[in-house]
């Protein structure tokens, strides 16, 4: 009996030593944080409406985009301050800015690229690219492997007439209407009529497309003029896309997640 107990004690001691020297399980690598110079737009101007589309399934992919964890607009501080100046002017005229997308992590751009290469996935074609063959998205410039949004000074936005009405949630499986259909037929959006919806892959989205006339053209020019006055430059192919110049990080494409913790305290 004494021999058996001694053997058990020796085995237990050996197991204890083995457990003590076993390597700890690998921990998940912490997510990168935004460098100094980035802020949450809400901390600079809480009045600007935020409808962060890529945190929802109402996207041209038909699903939430990688890297968008919370519906928060993150921008470089100069870009956020410039939006604040524009917003002050607009509020006096009965309008508000509404942002759809701000800083965009590289992992989100990679998600776009994977989706664009999958020619069988055309679930949202009826709304976002009804006249564009998906195989042409790269050649026509709708999708690219890098985006200025990842540098932090680019924003997608529109104008809303006050008082602002909320945009109803998109219902998965609902009938899709082309993004260039009359405003009364498109997905309901609190924006003024810009002639197309956001992220409309069509030449009608070109800011100065001559087919866009009347109130729609005036609304685009009003938005462009307001933002140009505070240092933004419009991308001619997208009426909603503006970059603040000079960029704080002109050559760096960041990949921290869209999350309040990325800019905690800023």
Short mmCIF file of C-alpha atoms in Angstrom, two decimals:
data_model
loop_
_atom_site.label_atom_id
_atom_site.label_comp_id
_atom_site.label_asym_id
_atom_site.label_seq_id
_atom_site.Cartn_x
_atom_site.Cartn_y
_atom_site.Cartn_z
CA UNK A 1 0.00 0.00 0.00
CA UNK A 2 2.85 2.34 0.93
CA UNK A 3 4.45 1.66 -2.48
CA UNK A 4 1.20 2.49 -4.30
CA UNK A 5 0.80 5.78 -2.38
CA UNK A 6 4.41 6.72 -3.12
CA UNK A 7 3.86 6.05 -6.83
CA UNK A 8 0.68 8.17 -6.88
CA UNK A 9 2.47 11.04 -5.13
CA UNK A 10 5.33 10.89 -7.61
CA UNK A 11 2.87 10.94 -10.56
CA UNK A 12 0.97 13.89 -9.10
CA UNK A 13 4.20 15.84 -8.58
CA UNK A 14 5.27 15.13 -12.14
CA UNK A 15 1.88 16.36 -13.49
CA UNK A 16 2.11 19.53 -11.39
CA UNK A 17 5.56 20.35 -12.76
CA UNK A 18 4.45 19.65 -16.32
CA UNK A 19 1.42 21.95 -15.89
CA UNK A 20 3.58 24.73 -14.46
CA UNK A 21 5.97 24.75 -17.37
CA UNK A 22 3.36 24.33 -20.13
CA UNK A 23 3.19 27.41 -22.32
CA UNK A 24 0.17 29.67 -21.79
CA UNK A 25 -2.42 29.54 -24.58
CA UNK A 26 -1.77 32.09 -27.29
CA UNK A 27 -3.77 35.26 -26.75
CA UNK A 28 -5.53 37.07 -29.55
CA UNK A 29 -3.42 39.88 -30.88
CA UNK A 30 -4.84 43.22 -29.72
CA UNK A 31 -6.50 45.32 -32.39
CA UNK A 32 -4.60 48.37 -33.59
CA UNK A 33 -5.85 51.74 -32.35
CA UNK A 34 -6.20 54.90 -34.35
CA UNK A 35 -3.10 57.09 -34.15
CA UNK A 36 -3.22 60.57 -32.69
CA UNK A 37 -4.88 62.81 -35.21
CA UNK A 38 -8.05 60.71 -35.50
CA UNK A 39 -11.24 61.58 -33.63
CA UNK A 40 -14.85 60.49 -33.40
CA UNK A 41 -16.86 63.01 -35.40
CA UNK A 42 -19.49 63.12 -32.66
CA UNK A 43 -16.92 64.58 -30.24
CA UNK A 44 -16.34 67.47 -32.66
CA UNK A 45 -19.92 67.99 -33.85
CA UNK A 46 -22.74 65.93 -32.32
CA UNK A 47 -25.36 67.58 -34.58
CA UNK A 48 -24.20 65.91 -37.80
CA UNK A 49 -26.47 62.97 -38.60
CA UNK A 50 -24.71 59.61 -38.84
CA UNK A 51 -26.19 56.78 -40.90
CA UNK A 52 -23.25 54.44 -41.13
CA UNK A 53 -24.42 52.13 -43.88
CA UNK A 54 -21.60 49.60 -43.76
CA UNK A 55 -22.57 48.50 -40.25
CA UNK A 56 -25.84 47.22 -41.78
CA UNK A 57 -26.83 44.73 -44.46
CA UNK A 58 -28.13 47.55 -46.69
CA UNK A 59 -24.96 47.67 -48.79
CA UNK A 60 -24.07 46.66 -52.33
CA UNK A 61 -22.67 43.47 -50.79
CA UNK A 62 -25.94 42.65 -49.05
CA UNK A 63 -24.19 42.22 -45.70
CA UNK A 64 -22.32 44.09 -42.99
CA UNK A 65 -18.79 45.00 -44.06
CA UNK A 66 -15.68 43.63 -42.35
CA UNK A 67 -14.17 46.01 -39.80
CA UNK A 68 -17.35 47.99 -39.09
CA UNK A 69 -18.12 47.06 -35.50
CA UNK A 70 -20.04 50.12 -34.35
CA UNK A 71 -21.92 52.86 -36.25
CA UNK A 72 -19.42 55.60 -35.48
CA UNK A 73 -17.85 58.10 -37.89
CA UNK A 74 -14.08 58.36 -37.38
CA UNK A 75 -12.06 61.00 -39.23
CA UNK A 76 -8.82 62.90 -38.98
CA UNK A 77 -9.26 65.93 -36.73
CA UNK A 78 -8.83 68.51 -39.54
CA UNK A 79 -11.52 66.79 -41.63
CA UNK A 80 -13.89 66.61 -38.65
CA UNK A 81 -13.35 70.28 -37.83
CA UNK A 82 -14.01 71.26 -41.43
CA UNK A 83 -17.31 69.33 -41.36
CA UNK A 84 -18.18 71.21 -38.18
CA UNK A 85 -17.68 74.54 -39.98
CA UNK A 86 -19.86 73.39 -42.87
CA UNK A 87 -22.53 72.14 -40.48
CA UNK A 88 -22.73 75.49 -38.68
CA UNK A 89 -23.46 77.23 -41.97
CA UNK A 90 -25.99 74.61 -43.04
CA UNK A 91 -27.93 74.68 -39.78
CA UNK A 92 -28.55 78.40 -40.27
CA UNK A 93 -30.09 77.56 -43.64
CA UNK A 94 -32.29 74.75 -42.38
CA UNK A 95 -30.10 71.81 -43.44
CA UNK A 96 -27.86 69.20 -41.84
CA UNK A 97 -25.09 67.02 -43.12
CA UNK A 98 -25.61 63.27 -42.96
CA UNK A 99 -22.59 60.96 -43.22
CA UNK A 100 -22.80 57.47 -44.72
CA UNK A 101 -19.15 56.48 -44.40
CA UNK A 102 -15.99 58.06 -43.01
CA UNK A 103 -12.70 56.31 -42.22
CA UNK A 104 -12.76 52.84 -43.82
CA UNK A 105 -10.34 50.11 -42.65
CA UNK A 106 -8.27 48.25 -45.23
CA UNK A 107 -9.98 45.00 -44.22
CA UNK A 108 -13.26 46.51 -45.45
CA UNK A 109 -11.69 47.35 -48.81
CA UNK A 110 -10.41 43.77 -48.98
CA UNK A 111 -13.98 42.60 -48.35
CA UNK A 112 -15.16 44.72 -51.31
CA UNK A 113 -12.50 43.15 -53.52
CA UNK A 114 -13.42 39.57 -52.53
CA UNK A 115 -17.08 40.31 -53.19
CA UNK A 116 -16.36 41.89 -56.59
CA UNK A 117 -14.40 38.81 -57.68
CA UNK A 118 -17.32 36.52 -56.80
CA UNK A 119 -19.39 36.98 -59.96
CA UNK A 120 -22.09 34.63 -58.69
CA UNK A 121 -23.00 36.91 -55.77
CA UNK A 122 -25.34 39.49 -57.26
CA UNK A 123 -27.95 39.66 -54.51
CA UNK A 124 -28.10 43.50 -54.47
CA UNK A 125 -27.63 44.16 -58.19
CA UNK A 126 -31.22 45.32 -58.62
CA UNK A 127 -30.60 48.34 -56.39
CA UNK A 128 -26.92 49.28 -56.52
CA UNK A 129 -25.65 48.31 -60.00
CA UNK A 130 -28.63 47.35 -62.18
CA UNK A 131 -27.01 48.40 -65.48
CA UNK A 132 -23.40 47.44 -64.73
CA UNK A 133 -22.02 43.96 -65.44
CA UNK A 134 -20.33 42.85 -62.22
CA UNK A 135 -17.32 41.65 -64.19
CA UNK A 136 -16.64 45.33 -65.06
CA UNK A 137 -16.54 46.73 -61.52
CA UNK A 138 -12.72 46.94 -61.42
CA UNK A 139 -12.26 48.17 -64.99
CA UNK A 140 -14.96 50.83 -64.58
CA UNK A 141 -13.44 52.07 -61.32
CA UNK A 142 -16.26 51.18 -58.94
CA UNK A 143 -14.05 48.85 -56.88
CA UNK A 144 -10.31 49.20 -56.19
CA UNK A 145 -7.78 47.54 -53.92
CA UNK A 146 -7.05 50.79 -52.09
CA UNK A 147 -9.39 53.56 -50.94
CA UNK A 148 -8.75 57.13 -49.88
CA UNK A 149 -11.20 56.48 -47.05
CA UNK A 150 -8.52 54.35 -45.36
CA UNK A 151 -6.33 57.44 -44.98
CA UNK A 152 -8.97 59.05 -42.76
CA UNK A 153 -9.76 62.36 -44.47
CA UNK A 154 -12.43 61.16 -46.90
CA UNK A 155 -16.15 61.10 -46.17
CA UNK A 156 -19.32 60.04 -47.99
CA UNK A 157 -22.22 62.31 -47.14
CA UNK A 158 -25.39 64.08 -48.19
CA UNK A 159 -27.76 66.88 -47.16
CA UNK A 160 -30.91 66.55 -45.10
CA UNK A 161 -33.61 69.18 -44.88
CA UNK A 162 -34.57 69.91 -41.27
CA UNK A 163 -36.42 68.70 -39.32
CA UNK A 164 -34.79 65.39 -40.20
CA UNK A 165 -36.92 62.30 -40.61
CA UNK A 166 -35.40 58.95 -39.64
CA UNK A 167 -34.52 56.45 -42.35
CA UNK A 168 -36.39 53.20 -41.86
CA UNK A 169 -34.32 50.03 -41.54
CA UNK A 170 -33.75 48.00 -44.65
CA UNK A 171 -35.68 44.74 -44.62
CA UNK A 172 -33.66 41.78 -45.98
CA UNK A 173 -35.43 40.28 -48.96
CA UNK A 174 -37.50 43.36 -49.76
CA UNK A 175 -38.03 44.29 -53.39
CA UNK A 176 -35.05 46.16 -54.81
CA UNK A 177 -35.55 49.39 -56.75
CA UNK A 178 -32.80 50.84 -58.96
CA UNK A 179 -30.74 53.49 -57.20
CA UNK A 180 -31.44 55.95 -60.02
CA UNK A 181 -35.24 55.54 -59.95
CA UNK A 182 -37.36 58.57 -58.99
CA UNK A 183 -36.91 59.47 -55.34
CA UNK A 184 -40.45 58.39 -54.48
CA UNK A 185 -39.64 54.87 -55.72
CA UNK A 186 -36.08 54.44 -54.35
CA UNK A 187 -35.27 53.14 -50.90
CA UNK A 188 -36.58 55.90 -48.60
CA UNK A 189 -33.78 58.15 -47.40
CA UNK A 190 -34.02 61.37 -45.41
CA UNK A 191 -31.62 63.01 -47.88
CA UNK A 192 -32.70 65.73 -50.27
CA UNK A 193 -33.06 64.44 -53.83
CA UNK A 194 -29.61 64.04 -55.36
CA UNK A 195 -30.81 62.15 -58.43
CA UNK A 196 -29.48 58.78 -57.24
CA UNK A 197 -29.13 56.98 -53.96
CA UNK A 198 -25.85 56.49 -52.11
CA UNK A 199 -23.36 54.00 -53.58
CA UNK A 200 -25.16 53.95 -56.91
CA UNK A 201 -22.83 52.30 -59.44
CA UNK A 202 -23.93 54.30 -62.46
CA UNK A 203 -22.67 57.26 -64.46
CA UNK A 204 -25.70 59.20 -63.21
CA UNK A 205 -23.78 59.41 -59.92
CA UNK A 206 -21.15 61.61 -61.56
CA UNK A 207 -21.50 64.95 -59.82
CA UNK A 208 -21.90 66.99 -63.01
CA UNK A 209 -23.64 64.43 -65.21
CA UNK A 210 -25.65 66.60 -67.65
CA UNK A 211 -28.73 64.40 -67.34
CA UNK A 212 -29.12 65.56 -63.74
CA UNK A 213 -30.99 68.86 -63.84
CA UNK A 214 -33.34 71.04 -61.83
CA UNK A 215 -33.56 70.59 -58.07
CA UNK A 216 -31.37 67.49 -58.15
CA UNK A 217 -28.50 69.37 -59.81
CA UNK A 218 -28.99 72.34 -57.48
CA UNK A 219 -28.79 70.05 -54.43
CA UNK A 220 -25.53 68.50 -55.65
CA UNK A 221 -24.01 71.89 -56.34
CA UNK A 222 -25.14 73.20 -52.95
CA UNK A 223 -23.42 70.29 -51.20
CA UNK A 224 -20.28 70.63 -53.32
CA UNK A 225 -20.06 74.40 -52.84
CA UNK A 226 -20.56 74.16 -49.09
CA UNK A 227 -17.82 71.58 -48.64
CA UNK A 228 -15.42 73.16 -51.12
CA UNK A 229 -15.58 76.35 -49.04
CA UNK A 230 -14.16 74.49 -46.02
CA UNK A 231 -11.38 72.64 -47.83
CA UNK A 232 -12.94 69.50 -49.30
CA UNK A 233 -12.43 68.24 -52.85
CA UNK A 234 -15.19 66.27 -54.57
CA UNK A 235 -14.55 63.05 -56.50
CA UNK A 236 -16.23 63.80 -59.86
CA UNK A 237 -17.53 60.23 -60.25
CA UNK A 238 -19.45 60.27 -56.92
CA UNK A 239 -21.56 63.22 -55.81
CA UNK A 240 -21.32 62.00 -52.17
CA UNK A 241 -17.50 61.56 -51.95
CA UNK A 242 -15.28 64.34 -50.55
CA UNK A 243 -11.67 64.47 -49.32
CA UNK A 244 -10.30 67.16 -47.02
CA UNK A 245 -7.07 68.70 -48.27
CA UNK A 246 -4.26 68.68 -47.37
CA UNK A 247 -4.62 65.17 -45.97
CA UNK A 248 -3.09 64.52 -42.57
CA UNK A 249 -1.96 61.02 -43.65
CA UNK A 250 -1.64 61.24 -47.45
CA UNK A 251 0.30 57.99 -47.89
CA UNK A 252 -0.94 55.68 -45.11
CA UNK A 253 -3.79 53.17 -45.40
CA UNK A 254 -4.93 52.23 -41.89
CA UNK A 255 -6.63 49.04 -40.70
CA UNK A 256 -7.90 49.69 -37.18
CA UNK A 257 -11.59 48.77 -36.75
CA UNK A 258 -14.48 51.23 -36.86
CA UNK A 259 -15.15 51.10 -33.14
CA UNK A 260 -15.42 53.75 -30.40
CA UNK A 261 -12.50 52.10 -28.62
CA UNK A 262 -10.25 52.92 -31.56
CA UNK A 263 -10.52 56.61 -30.66
CA UNK A 264 -11.35 56.33 -26.96
CA UNK A 265 -11.18 59.70 -25.24
CA UNK A 266 -10.98 61.62 -28.52
#
